[in-house]
JSON list of C-alpha atoms in Angstrom, two decimals:
[
{"chain": "A", "resi": 351, "resn": "MET", "atom": "CA", "xyz": [16.42, -2.91, -3.63]},
{"chain": "A", "resi": 352, "resn": "PRO", "atom": "CA", "xyz": [13.10, -2.38, -1.81]},
{"chain": "A", "resi": 353, "resn": "ARG", "atom": "CA", "xyz": [13.38, -1.88, 1.93]},
{"chain": "A", "resi": 354, "resn": "TRP", "atom": "CA", "xyz": [10.22, -3.66, 3.02]},
{"chain": "A", "resi": 355, "resn": "ILE", "atom": "CA", "xyz": [9.55, -3.55, 6.76]},
{"chain": "A", "resi": 356, "resn": "GLU", "atom": "CA", "xyz": [7.75, -6.75, 7.66]},
{"chain": "A", "resi": 357, "resn": "LEU", "atom": "CA", "xyz": [5.41, -6.36, 10.65]},
{"chain": "A", "resi": 358, "resn": "ASP", "atom": "CA", "xyz": [2.37, -8.19, 11.98]},
{"chain": "A", "resi": 359, "resn": "GLY", "atom": "CA", "xyz": [-0.03, -5.28, 11.58]},
{"chain": "A", "resi": 360, "resn": "VAL", "atom": "CA", "xyz": [0.77, -3.71, 8.19]},
{"chain": "A", "resi": 361, "resn": "VAL", "atom": "CA", "xyz": [1.32, -5.03, 4.68]},
{"chain": "A", "resi": 362, "resn": "ASN", "atom": "CA", "xyz": [2.72, -2.03, 2.79]},
{"chain": "A", "resi": 363, "resn": "MET", "atom": "CA", "xyz": [5.47, -0.47, 4.90]},
{"chain": "A", "resi": 364, "resn": "ARG", "atom": "CA", "xyz": [8.88, 0.33, 3.50]},
{"chain": "A", "resi": 365, "resn": "ASP", "atom": "CA", "xyz": [11.81, 2.65, 4.11]},
{"chain": "A", "resi": 366, "resn": "VAL", "atom": "CA", "xyz": [12.57, 4.87, 1.11]},
{"chain": "A", "resi": 367, "resn": "GLY", "atom": "CA", "xyz": [16.26, 5.03, 1.94]},
{"chain": "A", "resi": 368, "resn": "GLY", "atom": "CA", "xyz": [18.75, 3.74, -0.61]},
{"chain": "A", "resi": 369, "resn": "LEU", "atom": "CA", "xyz": [17.30, 5.47, -3.67]},
{"chain": "A", "resi": 370, "resn": "PRO", "atom": "CA", "xyz": [19.83, 7.12, -6.00]},
{"chain": "A", "resi": 371, "resn": "THR", "atom": "CA", "xyz": [19.88, 10.87, -6.51]},
{"chain": "A", "resi": 372, "resn": "ARG", "atom": "CA", "xyz": [20.84, 12.83, -9.59]},
{"chain": "A", "resi": 373, "resn": "ASP", "atom": "CA", "xyz": [24.15, 13.89, -8.03]},
{"chain": "A", "resi": 374, "resn": "GLY", "atom": "CA", "xyz": [25.29, 10.33, -7.33]},
{"chain": "A", "resi": 375, "resn": "ARG", "atom": "CA", "xyz": [24.27, 10.04, -3.69]},
{"chain": "A", "resi": 376, "resn": "GLU", "atom": "CA", "xyz": [21.50, 7.98, -2.06]},
{"chain": "A", "resi": 377, "resn": "THR", "atom": "CA", "xyz": [18.59, 8.76, 0.20]},
{"chain": "A", "resi": 378, "resn": "LEU", "atom": "CA", "xyz": [19.32, 7.85, 3.79]},
{"chain": "A", "resi": 379, "resn": "PRO", "atom": "CA", "xyz": [17.56, 4.98, 5.54]},
{"chain": "A", "resi": 380, "resn": "GLY", "atom": "CA", "xyz": [15.81, 5.70, 8.81]},
{"chain": "A", "resi": 381, "resn": "ARG", "atom": "CA", "xyz": [14.50, 9.10, 7.73]},
{"chain": "A", "resi": 382, "resn": "LEU", "atom": "CA", "xyz": [11.25, 8.48, 5.81]},
{"chain": "A", "resi": 383, "resn": "ILE", "atom": "CA", "xyz": [9.03, 5.41, 6.00]},
{"chain": "A", "resi": 384, "resn": "ARG", "atom": "CA", "xyz": [5.83, 5.00, 3.98]},
{"chain": "A", "resi": 385, "resn": "SER", "atom": "CA", "xyz": [3.00, 2.76, 5.10]},
{"chain": "A", "resi": 386, "resn": "ASP", "atom": "CA", "xyz": [-0.61, 1.70, 5.06]},
{"chain": "A", "resi": 387, "resn": "ASN", "atom": "CA", "xyz": [-2.71, 2.29, 8.21]},
{"chain": "A", "resi": 388, "resn": "LEU", "atom": "CA", "xyz": [-1.22, 1.58, 11.60]},
{"chain": "A", "resi": 389, "resn": "GLN", "atom": "CA", "xyz": [-4.13, 0.68, 13.88]},
{"chain": "A", "resi": 390, "resn": "ASP", "atom": "CA", "xyz": [-3.43, -3.08, 13.78]},
{"chain": "A", "resi": 391, "resn": "LEU", "atom": "CA", "xyz": [0.18, -2.94, 14.95]},
{"chain": "A", "resi": 392, "resn": "SER", "atom": "CA", "xyz": [1.12, -5.56, 17.50]},
{"chain": "A", "resi": 393, "resn": "THR", "atom": "CA", "xyz": [3.10, -4.87, 20.66]},
{"chain": "A", "resi": 394, "resn": "ARG", "atom": "CA", "xyz": [6.11, -6.39, 18.95]},
{"chain": "A", "resi": 395, "resn": "ASP", "atom": "CA", "xyz": [5.58, -4.08, 15.94]},
{"chain": "A", "resi": 396, "resn": "VAL", "atom": "CA", "xyz": [5.48, -1.02, 18.18]},
{"chain": "A", "resi": 397, "resn": "ARG", "atom": "CA", "xyz": [8.68, -1.98, 19.94]},
{"chain": "A", "resi": 398, "resn": "ARG", "atom": "CA", "xyz": [10.47, -2.51, 16.65]},
{"chain": "A", "resi": 399, "resn": "LEU", "atom": "CA", "xyz": [9.31, 0.78, 15.16]},
{"chain": "A", "resi": 400, "resn": "VAL", "atom": "CA", "xyz": [10.15, 2.91, 18.18]},
{"chain": "A", "resi": 401, "resn": "ASP", "atom": "CA", "xyz": [13.11, 1.12, 19.73]},
{"chain": "A", "resi": 402, "resn": "GLU", "atom": "CA", "xyz": [14.84, -0.37, 16.69]},
{"chain": "A", "resi": 403, "resn": "LEU", "atom": "CA", "xyz": [13.86, 1.88, 13.78]},
{"chain": "A", "resi": 404, "resn": "GLY", "atom": "CA", "xyz": [13.81, 5.11, 15.77]},
{"chain": "A", "resi": 405, "resn": "VAL", "atom": "CA", "xyz": [10.38, 6.39, 14.72]},
{"chain": "A", "resi": 406, "resn": "SER", "atom": "CA", "xyz": [9.82, 9.82, 16.26]},
{"chain": "A", "resi": 407, "resn": "ASP", "atom": "CA", "xyz": [6.93, 11.17, 14.18]},
{"chain": "A", "resi": 408, "resn": "ILE", "atom": "CA", "xyz": [3.83, 9.84, 12.44]},
{"chain": "A", "resi": 409, "resn": "VAL", "atom": "CA", "xyz": [2.09, 11.77, 9.66]},
{"chain": "A", "resi": 410, "resn": "ASP", "atom": "CA", "xyz": [-1.48, 10.51, 9.27]},
{"chain": "A", "resi": 411, "resn": "LEU", "atom": "CA", "xyz": [-3.05, 11.54, 5.94]},
{"chain": "A", "resi": 412, "resn": "ARG", "atom": "CA", "xyz": [-6.39, 9.82, 6.49]},
{"chain": "A", "resi": 413, "resn": "THR", "atom": "CA", "xyz": [-9.62, 11.77, 6.58]},
{"chain": "A", "resi": 414, "resn": "HIS", "atom": "CA", "xyz": [-11.20, 12.87, 9.82]},
{"chain": "A", "resi": 415, "resn": "GLY", "atom": "CA", "xyz": [-13.87, 10.23, 9.24]},
{"chain": "A", "resi": 416, "resn": "GLU", "atom": "CA", "xyz": [-11.31, 7.47, 8.89]},
{"chain": "A", "resi": 417, "resn": "LEU", "atom": "CA", "xyz": [-9.49, 8.63, 11.99]},
{"chain": "A", "resi": 418, "resn": "GLU", "atom": "CA", "xyz": [-12.67, 8.76, 14.06]},
{"chain": "A", "resi": 419, "resn": "ALA", "atom": "CA", "xyz": [-13.74, 5.31, 12.85]},
{"chain": "A", "resi": 420, "resn": "THR", "atom": "CA", "xyz": [-10.46, 3.49, 13.38]},
{"chain": "A", "resi": 421, "resn": "GLY", "atom": "CA", "xyz": [-8.36, 5.60, 15.74]},
{"chain": "A", "resi": 422, "resn": "ASP", "atom": "CA", "xyz": [-4.64, 6.28, 15.78]},
{"chain": "A", "resi": 423, "resn": "GLY", "atom": "CA", "xyz": [-3.56, 2.80, 16.76]},
{"chain": "A", "resi": 424, "resn": "PRO", "atom": "CA", "xyz": [-1.12, 1.65, 19.45]},
{"chain": "A", "resi": 425, "resn": "LEU", "atom": "CA", "xyz": [1.68, 4.06, 18.51]},
{"chain": "A", "resi": 426, "resn": "ARG", "atom": "CA", "xyz": [-0.38, 6.79, 20.20]},
{"chain": "A", "resi": 427, "resn": "ALA", "atom": "CA", "xyz": [0.72, 5.34, 23.55]},
{"chain": "A", "resi": 428, "resn": "THR", "atom": "CA", "xyz": [4.40, 5.92, 22.71]},
{"chain": "A", "resi": 429, "resn": "PRO", "atom": "CA", "xyz": [6.44, 9.15, 22.85]},
{"chain": "A", "resi": 430, "resn": "ALA", "atom": "CA", "xyz": [6.22, 9.42, 19.04]},
{"chain": "A", "resi": 431, "resn": "ARG", "atom": "CA", "xyz": [4.52, 12.62, 17.90]},
{"chain": "A", "resi": 432, "resn": "HIS", "atom": "CA", "xyz": [1.32, 12.30, 15.85]},
{"chain": "A", "resi": 433, "resn": "HIS", "atom": "CA", "xyz": [0.39, 14.78, 13.13]},
{"chain": "A", "resi": 434, "resn": "HIS", "atom": "CA", "xyz": [-2.92, 14.63, 11.24]},
{"chain": "A", "resi": 435, "resn": "PHE", "atom": "CA", "xyz": [-3.16, 16.41, 7.90]},
{"chain": "A", "resi": 436, "resn": "SER", "atom": "CA", "xyz": [-6.04, 15.60, 5.54]},
{"chain": "A", "resi": 437, "resn": "PHE", "atom": "CA", "xyz": [-6.24, 16.32, 1.83]},
{"chain": "A", "resi": 438, "resn": "PHE", "atom": "CA", "xyz": [-10.02, 16.61, 2.22]},
{"chain": "A", "resi": 439, "resn": "ASP", "atom": "CA", "xyz": [-12.29, 19.06, 4.05]},
{"chain": "A", "resi": 440, "resn": "ASP", "atom": "CA", "xyz": [-14.39, 16.33, 5.59]},
{"chain": "A", "resi": 441, "resn": "HIS", "atom": "CA", "xyz": [-15.38, 17.36, 9.12]},
{"chain": "A", "resi": 442, "resn": "GLY", "atom": "CA", "xyz": [-18.75, 15.75, 9.83]},
{"chain": "A", "resi": 443, "resn": "VAL", "atom": "CA", "xyz": [-18.76, 13.89, 6.50]},
{"chain": "A", "resi": 444, "resn": "SER", "atom": "CA", "xyz": [-18.56, 10.11, 6.25]},
{"chain": "A", "resi": 445, "resn": "LEU", "atom": "CA", "xyz": [-15.84, 8.56, 4.11]},
{"chain": "A", "resi": 446, "resn": "GLN", "atom": "CA", "xyz": [-18.46, 6.97, 1.86]},
{"chain": "A", "resi": 447, "resn": "ASP", "atom": "CA", "xyz": [-20.19, 10.33, 1.23]},
{"chain": "A", "resi": 448, "resn": "LEU", "atom": "CA", "xyz": [-16.83, 11.94, 0.56]},
{"chain": "A", "resi": 449, "resn": "LEU", "atom": "CA", "xyz": [-15.98, 9.32, -2.05]},
{"chain": "A", "resi": 450, "resn": "VAL", "atom": "CA", "xyz": [-19.38, 9.74, -3.69]},
{"chain": "A", "resi": 451, "resn": "ARG", "atom": "CA", "xyz": [-18.88, 13.51, -3.90]},
{"chain": "A", "resi": 452, "resn": "THR", "atom": "CA", "xyz": [-15.44, 13.04, -5.44]},
{"chain": "A", "resi": 453, "resn": "ARG", "atom": "CA", "xyz": [-16.73, 10.57, -8.03]},
{"chain": "A", "resi": 454, "resn": "GLU", "atom": "CA", "xyz": [-19.67, 12.84, -8.90]},
{"chain": "A", "resi": 455, "resn": "ALA", "atom": "CA", "xyz": [-17.37, 15.81, -9.39]},
{"chain": "A", "resi": 456, "resn": "GLN", "atom": "CA", "xyz": [-15.06, 13.82, -11.63]},
{"chain": "A", "resi": 457, "resn": "ALA", "atom": "CA", "xyz": [-17.95, 12.40, -13.62]},
{"chain": "A", "resi": 458, "resn": "ALA", "atom": "CA", "xyz": [-19.35, 15.89, -14.15]},
{"chain": "A", "resi": 459, "resn": "GLN", "atom": "CA", "xyz": [-16.12, 16.86, -15.88]},
{"chain": "A", "resi": 460, "resn": "GLY", "atom": "CA", "xyz": [-16.43, 14.05, -18.42]},
{"chain": "A", "resi": 461, "resn": "ASP", "atom": "CA", "xyz": [-19.21, 12.01, -19.96]},
{"chain": "A", "resi": 462, "resn": "GLY", "atom": "CA", "xyz": [-20.67, 10.89, -16.65]},
{"chain": "A", "resi": 463, "resn": "ARG", "atom": "CA", "xyz": [-18.54, 7.76, -16.29]},
{"chain": "A", "resi": 464, "resn": "VAL", "atom": "CA", "xyz": [-15.66, 7.32, -13.89]},
{"chain": "A", "resi": 465, "resn": "VAL", "atom": "CA", "xyz": [-13.02, 4.90, -15.12]},
{"chain": "A", "resi": 466, "resn": "LYS", "atom": "CA", "xyz": [-10.25, 4.39, -12.59]},
{"chain": "A", "resi": 467, "resn": "ASP", "atom": "CA", "xyz": [-7.38, 4.26, -15.05]},
{"chain": "A", "resi": 468, "resn": "ALA", "atom": "CA", "xyz": [-3.98, 5.96, -14.87]},
{"chain": "A", "resi": 469, "resn": "ALA", "atom": "CA", "xyz": [-5.45, 9.28, -16.03]},
{"chain": "A", "resi": 470, "resn": "TYR", "atom": "CA", "xyz": [-8.02, 9.10, -13.24]},
{"chain": "A", "resi": 471, "resn": "TRP", "atom": "CA", "xyz": [-5.39, 8.51, -10.57]},
{"chain": "A", "resi": 472, "resn": "SER", "atom": "CA", "xyz": [-3.06, 11.16, -11.94]},
{"chain": "A", "resi": 473, "resn": "ALA", "atom": "CA", "xyz": [-5.87, 13.72, -11.80]},
{"chain": "A", "resi": 474, "resn": "HIS", "atom": "CA", "xyz": [-6.76, 12.46, -8.33]},
{"chain": "A", "resi": 475, "resn": "TYR", "atom": "CA", "xyz": [-3.21, 13.07, -7.08]},
{"chain": "A", "resi": 476, "resn": "ARG", "atom": "CA", "xyz": [-3.04, 16.46, -8.76]},
{"chain": "A", "resi": 477, "resn": "GLY", "atom": "CA", "xyz": [-6.32, 17.31, -7.05]},
{"chain": "A", "resi": 478, "resn": "TYR", "atom": "CA", "xyz": [-4.71, 16.76, -3.66]},
{"chain": "A", "resi": 479, "resn": "LEU", "atom": "CA", "xyz": [-2.18, 19.49, -4.39]},
{"chain": "A", "resi": 480, "resn": "GLU", "atom": "CA", "xyz": [-4.66, 21.84, -6.01]},
{"chain": "A", "resi": 481, "resn": "ARG", "atom": "CA", "xyz": [-7.14, 21.47, -3.17]},
{"chain": "A", "resi": 482, "resn": "ARG", "atom": "CA", "xyz": [-4.84, 21.26, -0.16]},
{"chain": "A", "resi": 483, "resn": "PRO", "atom": "CA", "xyz": [-1.23, 22.20, -0.91]},
{"chain": "A", "resi": 484, "resn": "ASP", "atom": "CA", "xyz": [-0.99, 23.17, 2.75]},
{"chain": "A", "resi": 485, "resn": "THR", "atom": "CA", "xyz": [-1.43, 19.52, 3.71]},
{"chain": "A", "resi": 486, "resn": "ALA", "atom": "CA", "xyz": [1.50, 18.43, 1.56]},
{"chain": "A", "resi": 487, "resn": "SER", "atom": "CA", "xyz": [3.55, 21.31, 2.95]},
{"chain": "A", "resi": 488, "resn": "ALA", "atom": "CA", "xyz": [2.75, 20.46, 6.58]},
{"chain": "A", "resi": 489, "resn": "ALA", "atom": "CA", "xyz": [3.53, 16.78, 6.05]},
{"chain": "A", "resi": 490, "resn": "LEU", "atom": "CA", "xyz": [6.91, 17.56, 4.51]},
{"chain": "A", "resi": 491, "resn": "ARG", "atom": "CA", "xyz": [7.74, 20.11, 7.21]},
{"chain": "A", "resi": 492, "resn": "THR", "atom": "CA", "xyz": [7.23, 17.34, 9.75]},
{"chain": "A", "resi": 493, "resn": "VAL", "atom": "CA", "xyz": [9.70, 15.14, 7.85]},
{"chain": "A", "resi": 494, "resn": "ALA", "atom": "CA", "xyz": [12.22, 17.99, 7.71]},
{"chain": "A", "resi": 495, "resn": "GLU", "atom": "CA", "xyz": [12.00, 18.76, 11.43]},
{"chain": "A", "resi": 496, "resn": "ALA", "atom": "CA", "xyz": [11.77, 15.21, 12.84]},
{"chain": "A", "resi": 497, "resn": "ASP", "atom": "CA", "xyz": [14.36, 13.96, 15.30]},
{"chain": "A", "resi": 498, "resn": "GLY", "atom": "CA", "xyz": [14.15, 10.39, 14.01]},
{"chain": "A", "resi": 499, "resn": "ALA", "atom": "CA", "xyz": [12.30, 8.46, 11.34]},
{"chain": "A", "resi": 500, "resn": "THR", "atom": "CA", "xyz": [8.94, 9.77, 10.14]},
{"chain": "A", "resi": 501, "resn": "ILE", "atom": "CA", "xyz": [6.19, 7.38, 9.07]},
{"chain": "A", "resi": 502, "resn": "VAL", "atom": "CA", "xyz": [3.88, 8.87, 6.44]},
{"chain": "A", "resi": 503, "resn": "HIS", "atom": "CA", "xyz": [0.74, 6.81, 6.01]},
{"chain": "A", "resi": 504, "resn": "CYS", "atom": "CA", "xyz": [-2.86, 6.84, 4.85]},
{"chain": "A", "resi": 505, "resn": "ALA", "atom": "CA", "xyz": [-5.13, 3.80, 4.47]},
{"chain": "A", "resi": 506, "resn": "ALA", "atom": "CA", "xyz": [-3.45, 1.82, 1.70]},
{"chain": "A", "resi": 507, "resn": "GLY", "atom": "CA", "xyz": [-0.14, 3.66, 1.58]},
{"chain": "A", "resi": 508, "resn": "LYS", "atom": "CA", "xyz": [-0.55, 4.20, -2.17]},
{"chain": "A", "resi": 509, "resn": "ASP", "atom": "CA", "xyz": [-2.30, 7.43, -3.16]},
{"chain": "A", "resi": 510, "resn": "ARG", "atom": "CA", "xyz": [-2.11, 10.12, -0.48]},
{"chain": "A", "resi": 511, "resn": "THR", "atom": "CA", "xyz": [1.09, 8.67, 0.91]},
{"chain": "A", "resi": 512, "resn": "GLY", "atom": "CA", "xyz": [2.48, 8.20, -2.59]},
{"chain": "A", "resi": 513, "resn": "THR", "atom": "CA", "xyz": [1.86, 11.85, -3.42]},
{"chain": "A", "resi": 514, "resn": "VAL", "atom": "CA", "xyz": [3.65, 13.18, -0.33]},
{"chain": "A", "resi": 515, "resn": "VAL", "atom": "CA", "xyz": [6.54, 10.73, -0.67]},
{"chain": "A", "resi": 516, "resn": "ALA", "atom": "CA", "xyz": [6.95, 11.62, -4.35]},
{"chain": "A", "resi": 517, "resn": "LEU", "atom": "CA", "xyz": [7.29, 15.31, -3.45]},
{"chain": "A", "resi": 518, "resn": "ALA", "atom": "CA", "xyz": [9.82, 14.50, -0.73]},
{"chain": "A", "resi": 519, "resn": "LEU", "atom": "CA", "xyz": [11.93, 12.39, -3.06]},
{"chain": "A", "resi": 520, "resn": "ASP", "atom": "CA", "xyz": [11.72, 15.02, -5.78]},
{"chain": "A", "resi": 521, "resn": "VAL", "atom": "CA", "xyz": [13.03, 17.66, -3.38]},
{"chain": "A", "resi": 522, "resn": "ALA", "atom": "CA", "xyz": [15.84, 15.26, -2.43]},
{"chain": "A", "resi": 523, "resn": "GLY", "atom": "CA", "xyz": [16.90, 15.02, -6.07]},
{"chain": "A", "resi": 524, "resn": "VAL", "atom": "CA", "xyz": [15.73, 11.48, -6.79]},
{"chain": "A", "resi": 525, "resn": "PRO", "atom": "CA", "xyz": [15.13, 11.05, -10.55]},
{"chain": "A", "resi": 526, "resn": "HIS", "atom": "CA", "xyz": [11.54, 10.73, -11.65]},
{"chain": "A", "resi": 527, "resn": "GLU", "atom": "CA", "xyz": [12.01, 7.17, -12.88]},
{"chain": "A", "resi": 528, "resn": "GLU", "atom": "CA", "xyz": [13.17, 6.11, -9.41]},
{"chain": "A", "resi": 529, "resn": "ILE", "atom": "CA", "xyz": [10.21, 7.85, -7.78]},
{"chain": "A", "resi": 530, "resn": "VAL", "atom": "CA", "xyz": [7.89, 5.99, -10.13]},
{"chain": "A", "resi": 531, "resn": "ALA", "atom": "CA", "xyz": [9.65, 2.69, -9.39]},
{"chain": "A", "resi": 532, "resn": "ASP", "atom": "CA", "xyz": [9.18, 3.20, -5.65]},
{"chain": "A", "resi": 533, "resn": "TYR", "atom": "CA", "xyz": [5.49, 4.00, -6.18]},
{"chain": "A", "resi": 534, "resn": "LEU", "atom": "CA", "xyz": [5.03, 0.84, -8.25]},
{"chain": "A", "resi": 535, "resn": "LEU", "atom": "CA", "xyz": [6.38, -1.40, -5.48]},
{"chain": "A", "resi": 536, "resn": "THR", "atom": "CA", "xyz": [2.96, -1.17, -3.83]},
{"chain": "A", "resi": 537, "resn": "ASP", "atom": "CA", "xyz": [1.66, -3.37, -6.65]},
{"chain": "A", "resi": 538, "resn": "GLU", "atom": "CA", "xyz": [3.48, -6.30, -5.04]},
{"chain": "A", "resi": 539, "resn": "ARG", "atom": "CA", "xyz": [1.16, -5.97, -2.04]},
{"chain": "A", "resi": 540, "resn": "ILE", "atom": "CA", "xyz": [-2.03, -4.59, -3.59]},
{"chain": "A", "resi": 541, "resn": "VAL", "atom": "CA", "xyz": [-4.12, -7.76, -3.19]},
{"chain": "A", "resi": 542, "resn": "ARG", "atom": "CA", "xyz": [-3.25, -8.02, 0.49]},
{"chain": "A", "resi": 543, "resn": "ILE", "atom": "CA", "xyz": [-3.84, -4.29, 0.96]},
{"chain": "A", "resi": 544, "resn": "ILE", "atom": "CA", "xyz": [-7.37, -4.42, -0.46]},
{"chain": "A", "resi": 545, "resn": "GLU", "atom": "CA", "xyz": [-8.20, -7.60, 1.42]},
{"chain": "A", "resi": 546, "resn": "ARG", "atom": "CA", "xyz": [-7.06, -6.03, 4.66]},
{"chain": "A", "resi": 547, "resn": "LEU", "atom": "CA", "xyz": [-8.97, -2.78, 4.16]},
{"chain": "A", "resi": 548, "resn": "ALA", "atom": "CA", "xyz": [-12.16, -4.56, 3.09]},
{"chain": "A", "resi": 549, "resn": "THR", "atom": "CA", "xyz": [-12.41, -6.20, 6.50]},
{"chain": "A", "resi": 550, "resn": "ALA", "atom": "CA", "xyz": [-12.84, -2.81, 8.22]},
{"chain": "A", "resi": 551, "resn": "GLU", "atom": "CA", "xyz": [-16.34, -1.32, 8.33]},
{"chain": "A", "resi": 552, "resn": "VAL", "atom": "CA", "xyz": [-15.17, 2.13, 7.30]},
{"chain": "A", "resi": 553, "resn": "TYR", "atom": "CA", "xyz": [-13.75, 0.66, 4.08]},
{"chain": "A", "resi": 554, "resn": "GLY", "atom": "CA", "xyz": [-16.66, -1.69, 3.47]},
{"chain": "A", "resi": 555, "resn": "HIS", "atom": "CA", "xyz": [-17.30, -0.03, 0.10]},
{"chain": "A", "resi": 556, "resn": "LEU", "atom": "CA", "xyz": [-14.13, -1.66, -1.24]},
{"chain": "A", "resi": 557, "resn": "ASP", "atom": "CA", "xyz": [-14.73, -4.73, -3.34]},
{"chain": "A", "resi": 558, "resn": "PRO", "atom": "CA", "xyz": [-11.91, -7.27, -2.94]},
{"chain": "A", "resi": 559, "resn": "GLY", "atom": "CA", "xyz": [-12.48, -8.03, -6.60]},
{"chain": "A", "resi": 560, "resn": "SER", "atom": "CA", "xyz": [-11.65, -4.45, -7.66]},
{"chain": "A", "resi": 561, "resn": "VAL", "atom": "CA", "xyz": [-7.90, -4.94, -7.35]},
{"chain": "A", "resi": 562, "resn": "GLN", "atom": "CA", "xyz": [-7.24, -4.12, -10.99]},
{"chain": "A", "resi": 563, "resn": "GLU", "atom": "CA", "xyz": [-8.51, -0.56, -10.76]},
{"chain": "A", "resi": 564, "resn": "GLN", "atom": "CA", "xyz": [-6.49, -0.01, -7.58]},
{"chain": "A", "resi": 565, "resn": "ARG", "atom": "CA", "xyz": [-3.19, -1.16, -9.04]},
{"chain": "A", "resi": 566, "resn": "PRO", "atom": "CA", "xyz": [-0.57, 1.60, -9.22]},
{"chain": "A", "resi": 567, "resn": "ALA", "atom": "CA", "xyz": [0.25, 2.55, -12.81]},
{"chain": "A", "resi": 568, "resn": "ALA", "atom": "CA", "xyz": [3.46, 4.27, -13.86]},
{"chain": "A", "resi": 569, "resn": "GLU", "atom": "CA", "xyz": [1.51, 6.81, -15.90]},
{"chain": "A", "resi": 570, "resn": "ALA", "atom": "CA", "xyz": [-0.38, 7.94, -12.80]},
{"chain": "A", "resi": 571, "resn": "MET", "atom": "CA", "xyz": [2.81, 9.00, -11.04]},
{"chain": "A", "resi": 572, "resn": "THR", "atom": "CA", "xyz": [4.54, 10.35, -14.14]},
{"chain": "A", "resi": 573, "resn": "GLY", "atom": "CA", "xyz": [1.43, 12.46, -14.71]},
{"chain": "A", "resi": 574, "resn": "LEU", "atom": "CA", "xyz": [1.61, 13.85, -11.20]},
{"chain": "A", "resi": 575, "resn": "LEU", "atom": "CA", "xyz": [5.31, 14.62, -11.48]},
{"chain": "A", "resi": 576, "resn": "ALA", "atom": "CA", "xyz": [4.75, 16.33, -14.83]},
{"chain": "A", "resi": 577, "resn": "SER", "atom": "CA", "xyz": [2.05, 18.49, -13.24]},
{"chain": "A", "resi": 578, "resn": "VAL", "atom": "CA", "xyz": [4.41, 19.41, -10.41]},
{"chain": "A", "resi": 579, "resn": "ASP", "atom": "CA", "xyz": [7.11, 20.29, -12.95]},
{"chain": "A", "resi": 580, "resn": "GLU", "atom": "CA", "xyz": [4.64, 22.64, -14.64]},
{"chain": "A", "resi": 581, "resn": "LEU", "atom": "CA", "xyz": [4.41, 24.48, -11.32]},
{"chain": "A", "resi": 582, "resn": "GLY", "atom": "CA", "xyz": [8.19, 24.81, -11.20]},
{"chain": "A", "resi": 583, "resn": "GLY", "atom": "CA", "xyz": [8.90, 21.59, -9.33]},
{"chain": "A", "resi": 584, "resn": "SER", "atom": "CA", "xyz": [8.43, 20.39, -5.78]},
{"chain": "A", "resi": 585, "resn": "ARG", "atom": "CA", "xyz": [10.82, 22.98, -4.41]},
{"chain": "A", "resi": 586, "resn": "GLU", "atom": "CA", "xyz": [8.80, 25.81, -5.92]},
{"chain": "A", "resi": 587, "resn": "LEU", "atom": "CA", "xyz": [5.58, 24.25, -4.62]},
{"chain": "A", "resi": 588, "resn": "LEU", "atom": "CA", "xyz": [7.00, 24.44, -1.09]},
{"chain": "A", "resi": 589, "resn": "ARG", "atom": "CA", "xyz": [8.25, 27.98, -1.68]},
{"chain": "A", "resi": 590, "resn": "SER", "atom": "CA", "xyz": [4.68, 28.94, -2.60]},
{"chain": "A", "resi": 591, "resn": "GLN", "atom": "CA", "xyz": [3.63, 27.61, 0.81]},
{"chain": "A", "resi": 592, "resn": "GLY", "atom": "CA", "xyz": [5.98, 29.91, 2.67]},
{"chain": "A", "resi": 593, "resn": "TRP", "atom": "CA", "xyz": [9.15, 27.82, 2.80]},
{"chain": "A", "resi": 594, "resn": "SER", "atom": "CA", "xyz": [12.48, 29.63, 2.51]},
{"chain": "A", "resi": 595, "resn": "HIS", "atom": "CA", "xyz": [15.21, 28.31, 0.24]},
{"chain": "A", "resi": 596, "resn": "GLU", "atom": "CA", "xyz": [17.11, 27.27, 3.36]},
{"chain": "A", "resi": 597, "resn": "GLN", "atom": "CA", "xyz": [14.12, 25.31, 4.68]},
{"chain": "A", "resi": 598, "resn": "VAL", "atom": "CA", "xyz": [13.72, 23.46, 1.39]},
{"chain": "A", "resi": 599, "resn": "ASP", "atom": "CA", "xyz": [17.43, 22.66, 1.42]},
{"chain": "A", "resi": 600, "resn": "ALA", "atom": "CA", "xyz": [17.07, 21.41, 4.99]},
{"chain": "A", "resi": 601, "resn": "LEU", "atom": "CA", "xyz": [14.41, 18.91, 3.87]},
{"chain": "A", "resi": 602, "resn": "ALA", "atom": "CA", "xyz": [16.71, 17.66, 1.13]},
{"chain": "A", "resi": 603, "resn": "SER", "atom": "CA", "xyz": [19.59, 17.39, 3.60]},
{"chain": "A", "resi": 604, "resn": "ARG", "atom": "CA", "xyz": [17.40, 15.51, 6.03]},
{"chain": "A", "resi": 605, "resn": "LEU", "atom": "CA", "xyz": [16.69, 12.89, 3.36]},
{"chain": "A", "resi": 606, "resn": "VAL", "atom": "CA", "xyz": [20.12, 12.70, 1.73]},
{"chain": "A", "resi": 607, "resn": "GLY", "atom": "CA", "xyz": [22.61, 14.07, 4.26]}
]
């Protein structure tokens, strides 16, 4: 059952606790929360997250441009620790220019057209790990070392967040089909997500009518997980980033107990 967290200032926040693992256990609630951006949280939202849900750490996967344009949001004024890890090298580059560069690079690999289908998104997610595996590693290390719940978020809570959460759940032993099912839950909120983002100047390039190409597709996540398996799995990906076996096990224990 999805663990949606209903707040005034977000539309796509949920706890990934309660997911089954291959060995018959479940992921623990109150350890990892995924979300869209947090700058619109109300005072009531902040109190609930910190005082009731025990949030101790926030992993922000947005670009430097997004962060500069919108800020951290009201959680910055709390004791919760903020960590910013971007999948893009975008210092001094606007979000719009960054997206144009990404589309041009992808078009150059094909026939010049960019069709945002499942294959596009799968390649997009794989590109995160090829380009900046250190970002995924740093985000997951934060989850492993947190005292309380960690919120991992980007703008929509679908792509960058979905990639990091998928790796975390894979390390925890959650079957691929359950990881995909969690990823697909965002589809229930995709219209509201796009509508919300489109009202912000930094995301003005988003067309509220482009919901279809933004919908999460199962094949996008299965493609990412297959690519990770080709590398030896999420555990081996972290080992390649300097994690010891004990540290990887500690992440799994943090999520499952």
